[in-house]
Short mmCIF file of C-alpha atoms and ligand atoms in Angstrom, two decimals:
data_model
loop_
_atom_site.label_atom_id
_atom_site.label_comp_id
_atom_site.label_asym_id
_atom_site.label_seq_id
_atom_site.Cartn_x
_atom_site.Cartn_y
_atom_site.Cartn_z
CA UNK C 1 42.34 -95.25 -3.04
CA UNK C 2 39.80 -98.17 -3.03
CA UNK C 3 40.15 -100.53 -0.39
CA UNK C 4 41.20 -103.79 -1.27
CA UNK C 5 38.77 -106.69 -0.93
CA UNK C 6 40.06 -110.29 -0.83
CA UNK C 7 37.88 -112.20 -3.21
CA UNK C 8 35.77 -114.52 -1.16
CA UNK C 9 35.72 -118.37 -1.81
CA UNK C 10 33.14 -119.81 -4.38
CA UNK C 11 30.52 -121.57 -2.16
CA UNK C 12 29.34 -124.65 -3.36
CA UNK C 13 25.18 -124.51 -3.64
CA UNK C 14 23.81 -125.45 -0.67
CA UNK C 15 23.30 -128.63 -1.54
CA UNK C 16 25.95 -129.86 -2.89
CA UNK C 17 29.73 -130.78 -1.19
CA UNK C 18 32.85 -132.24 -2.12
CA UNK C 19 31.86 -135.49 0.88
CA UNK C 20 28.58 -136.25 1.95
CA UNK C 21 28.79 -138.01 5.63
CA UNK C 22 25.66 -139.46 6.78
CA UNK C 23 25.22 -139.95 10.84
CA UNK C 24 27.22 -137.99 13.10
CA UNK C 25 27.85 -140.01 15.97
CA UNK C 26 31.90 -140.44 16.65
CA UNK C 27 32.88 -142.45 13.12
CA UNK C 28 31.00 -139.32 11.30
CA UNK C 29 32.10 -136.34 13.15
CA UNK C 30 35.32 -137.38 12.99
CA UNK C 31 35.54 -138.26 9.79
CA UNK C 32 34.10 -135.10 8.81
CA UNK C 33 36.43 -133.06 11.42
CA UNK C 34 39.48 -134.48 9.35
CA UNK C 35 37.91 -133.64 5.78
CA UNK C 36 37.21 -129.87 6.90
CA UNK C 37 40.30 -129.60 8.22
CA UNK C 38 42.29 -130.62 4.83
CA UNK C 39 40.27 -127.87 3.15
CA UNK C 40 37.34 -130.09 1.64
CA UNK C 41 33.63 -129.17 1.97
CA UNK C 42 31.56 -131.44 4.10
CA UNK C 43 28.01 -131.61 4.71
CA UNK C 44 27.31 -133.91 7.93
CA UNK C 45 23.82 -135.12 7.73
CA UNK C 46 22.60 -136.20 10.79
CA UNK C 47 18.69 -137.35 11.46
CA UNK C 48 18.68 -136.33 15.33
CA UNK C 49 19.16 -132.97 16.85
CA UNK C 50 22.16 -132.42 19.68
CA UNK C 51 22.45 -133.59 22.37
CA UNK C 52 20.98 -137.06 22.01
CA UNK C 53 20.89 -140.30 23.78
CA UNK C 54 23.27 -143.38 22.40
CA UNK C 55 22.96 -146.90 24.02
CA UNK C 56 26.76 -147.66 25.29
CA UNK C 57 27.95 -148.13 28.41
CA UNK C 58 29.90 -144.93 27.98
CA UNK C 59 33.73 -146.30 28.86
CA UNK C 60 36.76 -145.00 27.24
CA UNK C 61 39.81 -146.72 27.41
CA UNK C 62 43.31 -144.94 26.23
CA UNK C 63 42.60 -145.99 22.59
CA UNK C 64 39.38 -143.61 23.10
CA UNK C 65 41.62 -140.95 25.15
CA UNK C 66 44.09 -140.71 22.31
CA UNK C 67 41.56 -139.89 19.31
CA UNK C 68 39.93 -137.22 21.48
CA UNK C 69 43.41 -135.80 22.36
CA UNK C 70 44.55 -136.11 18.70
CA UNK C 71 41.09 -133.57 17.99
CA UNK C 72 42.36 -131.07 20.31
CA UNK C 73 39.13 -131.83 22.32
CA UNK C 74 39.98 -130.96 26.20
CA UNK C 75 39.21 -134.19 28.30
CA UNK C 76 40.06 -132.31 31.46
CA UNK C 77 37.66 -133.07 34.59
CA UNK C 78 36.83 -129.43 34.93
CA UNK C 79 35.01 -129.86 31.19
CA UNK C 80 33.44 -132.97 32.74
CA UNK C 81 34.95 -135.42 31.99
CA UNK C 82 35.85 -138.40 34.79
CA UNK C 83 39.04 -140.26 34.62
CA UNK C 84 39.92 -143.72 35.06
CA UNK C 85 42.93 -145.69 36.23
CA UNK C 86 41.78 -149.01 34.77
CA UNK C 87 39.64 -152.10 34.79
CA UNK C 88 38.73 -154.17 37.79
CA UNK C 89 37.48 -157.78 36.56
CA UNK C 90 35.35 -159.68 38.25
CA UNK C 91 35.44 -163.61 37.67
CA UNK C 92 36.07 -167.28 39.14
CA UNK C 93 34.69 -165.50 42.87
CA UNK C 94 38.09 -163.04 42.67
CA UNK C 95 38.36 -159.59 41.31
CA UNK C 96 41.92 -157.88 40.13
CA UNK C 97 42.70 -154.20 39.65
CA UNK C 98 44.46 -153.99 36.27
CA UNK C 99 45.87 -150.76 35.84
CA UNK C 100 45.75 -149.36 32.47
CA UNK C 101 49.74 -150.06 31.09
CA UNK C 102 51.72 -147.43 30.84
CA UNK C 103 52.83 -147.12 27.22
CA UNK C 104 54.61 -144.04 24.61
CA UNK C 105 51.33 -144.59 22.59
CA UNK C 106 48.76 -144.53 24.50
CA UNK C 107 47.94 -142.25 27.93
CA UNK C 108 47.52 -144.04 31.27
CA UNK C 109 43.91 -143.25 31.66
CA UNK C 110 40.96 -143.82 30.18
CA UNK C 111 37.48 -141.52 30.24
CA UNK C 112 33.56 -141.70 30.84
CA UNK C 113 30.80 -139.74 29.15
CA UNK C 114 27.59 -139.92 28.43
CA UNK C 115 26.91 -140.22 24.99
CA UNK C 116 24.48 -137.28 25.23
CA UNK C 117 27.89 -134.94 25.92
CA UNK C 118 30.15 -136.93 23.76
CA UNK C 119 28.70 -137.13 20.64
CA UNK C 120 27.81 -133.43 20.71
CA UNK C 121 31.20 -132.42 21.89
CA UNK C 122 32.46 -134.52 18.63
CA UNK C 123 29.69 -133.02 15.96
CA UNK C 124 30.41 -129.08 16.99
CA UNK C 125 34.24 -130.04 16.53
CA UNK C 126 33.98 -130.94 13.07
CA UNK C 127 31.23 -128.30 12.62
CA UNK C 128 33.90 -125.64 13.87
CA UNK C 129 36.73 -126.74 11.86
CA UNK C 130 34.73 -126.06 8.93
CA UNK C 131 31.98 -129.03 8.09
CA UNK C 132 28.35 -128.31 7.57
CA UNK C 133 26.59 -130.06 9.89
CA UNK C 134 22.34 -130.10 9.24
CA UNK C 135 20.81 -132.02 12.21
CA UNK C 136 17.21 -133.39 11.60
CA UNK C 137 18.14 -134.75 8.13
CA UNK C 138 17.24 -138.39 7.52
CA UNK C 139 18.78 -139.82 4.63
CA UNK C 140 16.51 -142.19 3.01
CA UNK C 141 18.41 -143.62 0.13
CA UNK C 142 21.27 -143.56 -2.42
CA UNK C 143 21.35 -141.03 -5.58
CA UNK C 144 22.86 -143.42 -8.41
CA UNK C 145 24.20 -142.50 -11.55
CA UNK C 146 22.26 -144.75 -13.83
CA UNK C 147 24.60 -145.78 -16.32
CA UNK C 148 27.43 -147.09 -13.70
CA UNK C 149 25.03 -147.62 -10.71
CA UNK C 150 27.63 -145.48 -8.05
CA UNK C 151 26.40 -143.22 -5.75
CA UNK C 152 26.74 -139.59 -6.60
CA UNK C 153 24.41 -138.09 -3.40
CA UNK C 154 21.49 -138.70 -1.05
CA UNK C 155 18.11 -138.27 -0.69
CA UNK C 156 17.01 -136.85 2.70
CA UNK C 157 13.91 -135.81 4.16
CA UNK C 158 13.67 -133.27 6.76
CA UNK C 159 12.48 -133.74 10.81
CA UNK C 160 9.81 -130.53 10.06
CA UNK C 161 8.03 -133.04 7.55
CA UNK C 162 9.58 -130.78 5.04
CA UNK C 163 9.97 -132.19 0.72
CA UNK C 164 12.61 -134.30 0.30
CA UNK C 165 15.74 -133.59 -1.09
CA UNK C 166 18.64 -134.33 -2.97
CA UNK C 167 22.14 -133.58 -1.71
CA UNK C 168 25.45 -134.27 -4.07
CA UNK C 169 29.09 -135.27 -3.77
CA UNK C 170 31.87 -136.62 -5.32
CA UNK C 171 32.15 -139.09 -2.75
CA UNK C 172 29.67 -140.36 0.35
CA UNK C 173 30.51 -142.19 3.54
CA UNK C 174 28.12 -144.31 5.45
CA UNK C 175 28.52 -143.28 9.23
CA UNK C 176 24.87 -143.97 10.21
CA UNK C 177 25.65 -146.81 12.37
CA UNK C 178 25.06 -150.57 13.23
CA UNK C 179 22.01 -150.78 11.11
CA UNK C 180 23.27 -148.69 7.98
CA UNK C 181 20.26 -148.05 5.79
CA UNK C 182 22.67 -146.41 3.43
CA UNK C 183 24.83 -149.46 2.73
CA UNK C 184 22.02 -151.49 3.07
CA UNK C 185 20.77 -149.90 -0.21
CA UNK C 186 23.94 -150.06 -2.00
CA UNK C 187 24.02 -153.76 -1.76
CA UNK C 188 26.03 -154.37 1.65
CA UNK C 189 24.56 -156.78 4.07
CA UNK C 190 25.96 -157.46 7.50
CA UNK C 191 28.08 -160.97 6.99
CA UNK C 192 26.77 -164.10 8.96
CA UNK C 193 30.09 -165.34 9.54
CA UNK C 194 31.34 -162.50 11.58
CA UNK C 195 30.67 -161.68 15.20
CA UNK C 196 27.73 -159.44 16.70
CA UNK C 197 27.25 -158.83 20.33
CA UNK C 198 23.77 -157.54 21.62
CA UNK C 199 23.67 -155.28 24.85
CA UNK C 200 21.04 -153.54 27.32
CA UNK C 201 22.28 -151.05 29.21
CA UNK C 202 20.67 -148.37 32.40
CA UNK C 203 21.89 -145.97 35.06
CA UNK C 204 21.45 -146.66 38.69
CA UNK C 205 21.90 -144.07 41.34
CA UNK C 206 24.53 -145.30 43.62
CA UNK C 207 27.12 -144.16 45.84
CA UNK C 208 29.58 -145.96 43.58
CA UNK C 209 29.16 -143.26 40.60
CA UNK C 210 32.69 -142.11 41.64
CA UNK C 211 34.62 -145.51 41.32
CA UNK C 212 37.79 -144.44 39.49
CA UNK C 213 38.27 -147.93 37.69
CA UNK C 214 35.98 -149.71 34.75
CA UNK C 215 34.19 -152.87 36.34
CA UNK C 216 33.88 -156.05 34.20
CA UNK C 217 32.01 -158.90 35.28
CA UNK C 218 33.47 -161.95 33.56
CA UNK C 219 30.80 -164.67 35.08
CA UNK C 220 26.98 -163.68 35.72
CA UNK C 221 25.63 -165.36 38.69
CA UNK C 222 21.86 -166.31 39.93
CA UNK C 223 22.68 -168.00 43.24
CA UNK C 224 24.85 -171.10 41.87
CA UNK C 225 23.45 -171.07 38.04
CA UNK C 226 25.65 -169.52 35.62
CA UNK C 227 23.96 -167.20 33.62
CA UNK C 228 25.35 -166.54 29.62
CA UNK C 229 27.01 -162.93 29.04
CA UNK C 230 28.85 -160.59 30.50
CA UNK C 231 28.62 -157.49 32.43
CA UNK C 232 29.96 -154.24 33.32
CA UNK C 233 29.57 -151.22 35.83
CA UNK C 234 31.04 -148.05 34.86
CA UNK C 235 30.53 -144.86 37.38
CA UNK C 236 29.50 -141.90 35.73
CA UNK C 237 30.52 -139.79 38.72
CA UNK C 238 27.14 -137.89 38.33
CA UNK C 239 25.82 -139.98 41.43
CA UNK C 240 24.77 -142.68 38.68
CA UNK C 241 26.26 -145.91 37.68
CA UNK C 242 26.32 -147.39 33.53
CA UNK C 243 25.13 -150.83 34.57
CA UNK C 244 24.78 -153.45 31.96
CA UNK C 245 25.30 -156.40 30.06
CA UNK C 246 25.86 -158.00 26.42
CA UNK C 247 25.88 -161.50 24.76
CA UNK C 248 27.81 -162.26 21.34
CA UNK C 249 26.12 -164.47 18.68
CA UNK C 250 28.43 -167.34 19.09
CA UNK C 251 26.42 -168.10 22.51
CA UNK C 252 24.32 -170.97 22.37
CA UNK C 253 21.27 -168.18 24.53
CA UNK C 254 21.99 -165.53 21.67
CA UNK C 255 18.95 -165.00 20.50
CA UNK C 256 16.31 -166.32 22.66
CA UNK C 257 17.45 -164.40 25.85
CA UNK C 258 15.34 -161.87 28.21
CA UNK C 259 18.13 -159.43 28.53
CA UNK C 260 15.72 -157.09 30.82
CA UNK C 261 14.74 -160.11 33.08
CA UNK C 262 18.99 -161.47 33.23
CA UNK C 263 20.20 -157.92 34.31
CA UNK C 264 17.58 -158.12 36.88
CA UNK C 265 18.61 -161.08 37.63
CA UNK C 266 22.18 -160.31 38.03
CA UNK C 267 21.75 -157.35 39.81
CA UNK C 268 19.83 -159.07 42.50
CA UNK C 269 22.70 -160.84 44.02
CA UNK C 270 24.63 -157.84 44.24
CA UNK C 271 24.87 -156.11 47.81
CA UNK C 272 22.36 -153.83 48.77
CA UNK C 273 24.12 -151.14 49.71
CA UNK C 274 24.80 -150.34 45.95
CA UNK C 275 21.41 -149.81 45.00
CA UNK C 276 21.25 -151.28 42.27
CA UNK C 277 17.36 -151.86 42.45
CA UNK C 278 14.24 -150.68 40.64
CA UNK C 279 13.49 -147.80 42.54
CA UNK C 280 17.12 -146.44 42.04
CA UNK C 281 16.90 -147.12 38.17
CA UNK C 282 17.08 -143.59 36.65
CA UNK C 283 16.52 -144.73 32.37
CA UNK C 284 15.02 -147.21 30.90
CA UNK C 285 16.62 -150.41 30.07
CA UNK C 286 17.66 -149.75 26.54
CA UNK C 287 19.46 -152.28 24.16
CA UNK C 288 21.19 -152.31 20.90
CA UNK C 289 23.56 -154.32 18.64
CA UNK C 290 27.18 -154.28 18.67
CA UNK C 291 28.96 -155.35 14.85
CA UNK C 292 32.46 -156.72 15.26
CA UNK C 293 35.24 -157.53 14.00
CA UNK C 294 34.39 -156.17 9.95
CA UNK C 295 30.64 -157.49 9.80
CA UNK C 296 30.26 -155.52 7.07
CA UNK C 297 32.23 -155.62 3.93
CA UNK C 298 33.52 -154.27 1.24
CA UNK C 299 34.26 -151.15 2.77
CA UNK C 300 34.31 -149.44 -0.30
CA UNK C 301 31.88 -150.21 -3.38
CA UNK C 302 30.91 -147.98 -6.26
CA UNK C 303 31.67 -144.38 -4.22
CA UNK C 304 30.69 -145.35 -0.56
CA UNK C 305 33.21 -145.62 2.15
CA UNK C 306 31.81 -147.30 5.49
CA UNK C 307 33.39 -146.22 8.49
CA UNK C 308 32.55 -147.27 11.92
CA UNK C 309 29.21 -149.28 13.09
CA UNK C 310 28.25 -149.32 9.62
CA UNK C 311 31.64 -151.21 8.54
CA UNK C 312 31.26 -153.41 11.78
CA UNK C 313 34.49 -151.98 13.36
CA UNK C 314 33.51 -153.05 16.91
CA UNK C 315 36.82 -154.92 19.13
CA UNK C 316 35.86 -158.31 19.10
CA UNK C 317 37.76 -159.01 22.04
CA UNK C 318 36.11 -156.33 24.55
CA UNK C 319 33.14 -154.93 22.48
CA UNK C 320 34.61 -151.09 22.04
CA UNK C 321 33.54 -149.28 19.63
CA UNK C 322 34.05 -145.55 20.05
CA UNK C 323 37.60 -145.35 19.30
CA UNK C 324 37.47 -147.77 16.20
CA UNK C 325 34.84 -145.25 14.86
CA UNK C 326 37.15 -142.51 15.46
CA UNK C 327 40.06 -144.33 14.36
CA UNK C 328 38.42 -145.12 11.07
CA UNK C 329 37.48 -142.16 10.51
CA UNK C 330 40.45 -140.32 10.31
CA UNK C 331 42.01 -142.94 8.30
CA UNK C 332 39.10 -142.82 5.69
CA UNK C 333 39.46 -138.57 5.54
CA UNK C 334 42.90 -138.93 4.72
CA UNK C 335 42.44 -141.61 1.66
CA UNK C 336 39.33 -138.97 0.40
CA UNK C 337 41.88 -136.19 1.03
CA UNK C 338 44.52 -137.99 -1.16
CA UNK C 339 41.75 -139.45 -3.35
CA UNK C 340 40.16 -135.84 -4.23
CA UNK C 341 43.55 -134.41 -4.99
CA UNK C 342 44.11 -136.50 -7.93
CA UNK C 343 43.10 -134.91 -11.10
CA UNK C 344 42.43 -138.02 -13.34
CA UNK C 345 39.25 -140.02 -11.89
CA UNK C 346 40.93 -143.44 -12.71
CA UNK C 347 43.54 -142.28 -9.88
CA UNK C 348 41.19 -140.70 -7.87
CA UNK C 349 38.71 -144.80 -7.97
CA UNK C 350 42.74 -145.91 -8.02
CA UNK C 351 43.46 -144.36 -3.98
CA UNK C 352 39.68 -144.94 -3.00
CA UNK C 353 40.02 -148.48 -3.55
CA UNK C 354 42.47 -148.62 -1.09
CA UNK C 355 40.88 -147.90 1.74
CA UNK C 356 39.88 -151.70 2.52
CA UNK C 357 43.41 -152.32 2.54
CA UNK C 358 44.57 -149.57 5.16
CA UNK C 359 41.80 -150.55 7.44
CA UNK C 360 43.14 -154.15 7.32
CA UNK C 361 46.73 -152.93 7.71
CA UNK C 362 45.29 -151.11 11.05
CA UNK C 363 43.04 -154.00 12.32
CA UNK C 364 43.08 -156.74 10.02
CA UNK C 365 44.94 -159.10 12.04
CA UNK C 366 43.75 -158.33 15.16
CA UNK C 367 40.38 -158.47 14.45
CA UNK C 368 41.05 -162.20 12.98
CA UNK C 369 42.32 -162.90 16.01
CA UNK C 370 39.55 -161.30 17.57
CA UNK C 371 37.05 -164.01 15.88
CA UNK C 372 38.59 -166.70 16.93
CA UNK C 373 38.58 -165.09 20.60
CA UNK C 374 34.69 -164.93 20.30
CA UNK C 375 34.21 -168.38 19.30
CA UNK C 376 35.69 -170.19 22.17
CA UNK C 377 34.27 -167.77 23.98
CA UNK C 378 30.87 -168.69 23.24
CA UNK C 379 31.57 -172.02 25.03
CA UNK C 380 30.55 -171.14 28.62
CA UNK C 381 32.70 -174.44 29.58
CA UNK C 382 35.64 -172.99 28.01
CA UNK C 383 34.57 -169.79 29.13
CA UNK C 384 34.55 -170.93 32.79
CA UNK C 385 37.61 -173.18 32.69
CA UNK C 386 39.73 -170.04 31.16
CA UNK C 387 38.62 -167.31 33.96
CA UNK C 388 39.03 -169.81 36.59
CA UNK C 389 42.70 -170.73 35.76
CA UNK C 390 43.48 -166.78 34.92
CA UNK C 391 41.90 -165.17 37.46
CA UNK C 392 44.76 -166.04 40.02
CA UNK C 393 47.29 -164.89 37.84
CA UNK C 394 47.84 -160.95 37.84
CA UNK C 395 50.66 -160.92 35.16
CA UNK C 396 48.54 -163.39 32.94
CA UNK C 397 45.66 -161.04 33.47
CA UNK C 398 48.08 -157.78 32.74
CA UNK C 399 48.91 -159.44 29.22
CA UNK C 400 45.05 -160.13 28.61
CA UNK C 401 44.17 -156.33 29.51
CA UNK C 402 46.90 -155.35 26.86
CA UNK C 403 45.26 -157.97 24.07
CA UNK C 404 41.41 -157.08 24.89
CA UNK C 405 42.02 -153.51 24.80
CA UNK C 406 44.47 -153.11 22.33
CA UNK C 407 47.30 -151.48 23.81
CA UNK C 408 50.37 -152.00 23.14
CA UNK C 409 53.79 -150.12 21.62
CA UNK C 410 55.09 -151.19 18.26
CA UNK C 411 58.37 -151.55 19.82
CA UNK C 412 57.59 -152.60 23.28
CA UNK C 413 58.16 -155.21 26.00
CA UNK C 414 57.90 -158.64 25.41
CA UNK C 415 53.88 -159.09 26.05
CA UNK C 416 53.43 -156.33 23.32
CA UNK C 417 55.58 -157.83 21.01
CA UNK C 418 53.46 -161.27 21.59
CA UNK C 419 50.28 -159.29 21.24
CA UNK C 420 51.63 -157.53 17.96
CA UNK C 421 53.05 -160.54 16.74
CA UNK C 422 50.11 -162.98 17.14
CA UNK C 423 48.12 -159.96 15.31
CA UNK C 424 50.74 -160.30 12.73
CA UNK C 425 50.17 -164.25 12.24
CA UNK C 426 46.73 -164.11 12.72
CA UNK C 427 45.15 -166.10 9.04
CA UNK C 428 43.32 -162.57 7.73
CA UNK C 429 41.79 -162.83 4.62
CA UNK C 430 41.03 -159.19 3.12
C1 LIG O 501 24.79 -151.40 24.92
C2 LIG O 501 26.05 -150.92 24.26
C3 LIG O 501 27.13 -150.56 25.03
C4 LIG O 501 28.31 -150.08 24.42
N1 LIG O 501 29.32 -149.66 25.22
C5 LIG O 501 30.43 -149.13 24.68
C6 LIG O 501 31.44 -148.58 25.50
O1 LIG O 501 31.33 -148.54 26.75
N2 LIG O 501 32.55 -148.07 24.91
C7 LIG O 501 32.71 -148.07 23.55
O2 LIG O 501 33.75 -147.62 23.07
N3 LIG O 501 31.73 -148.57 22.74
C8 LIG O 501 30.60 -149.08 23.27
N4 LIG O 501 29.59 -149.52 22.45
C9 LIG O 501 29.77 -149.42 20.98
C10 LIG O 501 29.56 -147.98 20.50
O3 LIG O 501 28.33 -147.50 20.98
C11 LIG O 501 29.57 -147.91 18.96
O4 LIG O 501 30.62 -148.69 18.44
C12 LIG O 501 29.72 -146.46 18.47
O5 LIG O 501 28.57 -145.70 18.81
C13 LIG O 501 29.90 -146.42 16.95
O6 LIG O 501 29.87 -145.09 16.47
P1 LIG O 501 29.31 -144.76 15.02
O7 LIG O 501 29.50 -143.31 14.82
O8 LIG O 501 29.87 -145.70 14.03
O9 LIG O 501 27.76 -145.10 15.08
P2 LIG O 501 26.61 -144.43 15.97
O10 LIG O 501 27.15 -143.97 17.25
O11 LIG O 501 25.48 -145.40 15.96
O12 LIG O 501 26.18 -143.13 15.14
C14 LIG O 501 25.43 -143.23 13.96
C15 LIG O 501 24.75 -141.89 13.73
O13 LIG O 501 24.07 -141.93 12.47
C16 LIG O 501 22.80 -141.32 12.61
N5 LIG O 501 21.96 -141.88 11.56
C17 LIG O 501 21.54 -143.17 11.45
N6 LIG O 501 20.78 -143.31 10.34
C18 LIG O 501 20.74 -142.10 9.75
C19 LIG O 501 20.10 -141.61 8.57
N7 LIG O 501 19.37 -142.41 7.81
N8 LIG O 501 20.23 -140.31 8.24
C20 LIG O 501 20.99 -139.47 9.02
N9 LIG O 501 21.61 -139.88 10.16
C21 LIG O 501 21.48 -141.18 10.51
C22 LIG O 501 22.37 -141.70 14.02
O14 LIG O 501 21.37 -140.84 14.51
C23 LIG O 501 23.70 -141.56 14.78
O15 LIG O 501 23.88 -140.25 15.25
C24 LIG O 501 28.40 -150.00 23.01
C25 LIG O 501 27.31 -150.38 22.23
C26 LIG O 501 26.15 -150.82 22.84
C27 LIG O 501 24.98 -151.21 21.97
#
């Protein structure tokens, strides 16, 4: 009797998938994770090799906690990972311990990681549910179909200086970040009239690299001049510190600040025994741009689907990023997922098309909200006058913690159902 052999799978040629994902930092390898886990092909093109350096400042909150979670990635401390209980802020001479709220949707701690560990933990999770993941590939423009003008692949070239080459898919997503070459070349330019933060950030040895809670500097300080931005101090509990500090384009300094000479600055009228000083420095000061609040838009146009960075999906409010790249992501896989199982292409255009609209059902309002946040805001007076007359007030500051970090239950106490409802309201033109 001849043994029976289960026929094996058609492969797709290698260069050719059902989704092509370009960037695989969290909005990509998550998107990607939730493709190859529906069963699709996915080829991850990503132009640096793992594990890589990010600029962040490398906090979590629970948002970030629950997306990992939801991957069936451990976040245990014996797989490195270092837990915090929530965010001290530092303002108006007083600092308050706000303990992350304990809600049903969210856990009550948040995470660090470098970005080095994190983003390679994310890109071998996708690549072991099933996604192809080539590392070294640049993508250097759009494939168009030349009768409709939509994108039907990529052009890459490889790190080893190899030819360049065309990859195909039914459908492409822009995951390559802040600066998004990709949409770029499809015709989508960051929008003026939406916020944008710039940060630097370093590592300091210190002996506070095991502080359990996130540190937030509200007010920057050079003796009694108040200096624009805002700060932060997260211990990496690798006997380093993530020091550093950001400013948001609706600041009168944005734009025609030192950032390298203000963090100095700050940092000098901090107490010694922190070490926060040159000598203890252990990376170069290192800065990058943070798009908020849907910079970029449409989020779909003629078969590219922006997720993350690259569809300016940075909180407004606080300036986190990781979990709204995660967040997006699996909400794009599953309108590809749906979109790719419809056998007419009117339906399939019909369910990709609707992907603007689910990421404003899941943000929209907030991030409207959001803007208006970072406008006053960028007042320093207002600024000043609204830490002062908060700081003192730990139940005030417990509802702000909720709205800046975007925690709350659907059905919860009566500060989440102002925070949900205000999102609601919010004016949030699609
Ligand atoms: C100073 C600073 C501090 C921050 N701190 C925090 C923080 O503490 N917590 C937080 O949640 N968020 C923070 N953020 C925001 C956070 O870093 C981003 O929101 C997050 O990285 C977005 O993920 P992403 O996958 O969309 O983009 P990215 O992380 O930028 O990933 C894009 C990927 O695409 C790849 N790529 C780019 N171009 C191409 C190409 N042409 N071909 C192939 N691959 C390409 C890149 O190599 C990269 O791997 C910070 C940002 C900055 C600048």
């Amino acid at each position: 009797m001849t043994e029976h052999v289960p026929p094996t799978p058609k492969q797709p040629p290698a260069g050719e998938a059902d989704v092509i994902v370009v960037g695989a930092g969290p909005a990509g390898a998550t998107t990607a994770f939730y493709l190859a886990q529906s069963g699709l092909d996915v080829l991850l093109l990503e132009k640096s090799r793992f594990p890589r350096e990010k600029v962040c400042g490398d906090g979590l909150t629970p948002r970030a906690v629950k997306t990992l979670v939801n991957m069936g990635i451990s976040v245990s401390e014996q797989d490195g990972w270092v837990r915090n209980k929530g965010l001290r802020v530092i303002g108006a001479g007083k600092r308050l311990e706000l303990p992350w709220p304990e809600l049903a949707s969210y856990p009550g701690y948040g995470l660090v990681r470098t970005r080095h560990d994190l983003d390679e933990t994310l890109a071998r999770r996708a690549q072991q549910t099933g996604a192809r993941l080539l590392e070294g590939v640049t993508v250097t423009g759009p494939v168009l179909d030349e009768r409709t003008g939509r994108i039907t692949g990529v052009v890459a070239k490889a790190a080893d200086g190899g030819e360049d080459r065309n990859y195909r898919a039914r459908v492409v997503v822009a995951a390559d970040g802040n600066s998004s070459r990709l949409s770029v070349a499809m015709g989508l330019r960051k929008r003026d009239d939406r916020p944008l933060g710039v940060a630097v950030r370093t590592y300091y040895k210190t002996p506070r690299h095991d502080d359990d809670y996130l540190e937030s500097w509200l007010d920057l300080w050079d003796g009694d001049r108040l200096l624009p931005g805002y700060g932060w101090i997260f211990g990496m509990g690798n006997g380093t510190s993530n020091v550093g500090l950001g400013l948001l384009n609706t600041s009168a300094a944005f734009g025609h600040t030192d950032y390298h000479a203000l963090l100095r600055k700050w940092l000098e009228g901090m107490p010694a025994e922190w070490g926060y000083t040159e000598e203890n420095r252990t990376q170069p000061i290192r800065g990058a741009a943070l798009p908020m609040g849907f910079n970029r838009t449409p989020h779909y146009h003629q078969g590219l689907l922006l997720v993350g960075d690259a569809g300016g999906m940075v909180n407004p409010f606080n300036g986190e990023g990781i979990a709204y790249a995660m967040e997006s992501g699996e909400i794009l896989a599953r309108t590809i997922v749906q979109a790719l199982a419809r056998s007419r292409r009117t339906e399939t255009e019909r369910v990709l098309a609707g992907y603007p609209h689910a990421l404003n059902q899941a943000y929209g309002g907030y991030y409207a909200l959001g803007r208006t946040f970072v406008k006053l805001i960028g007042k320093p007076t207002l600024m000043h006058f609204a830490t002062k007359h908060s700081m003192g007030r730990p139940a005030l500051m417990r509802f702000a913690l909720k709205l800046l970090a975007n925690l709350t239950d659907p059905r919860g106490d009566a500060s989440d159902r102002l925070v949900n409802g205000l999102s609601r309201l919010a004016p949030n033109p699609e």
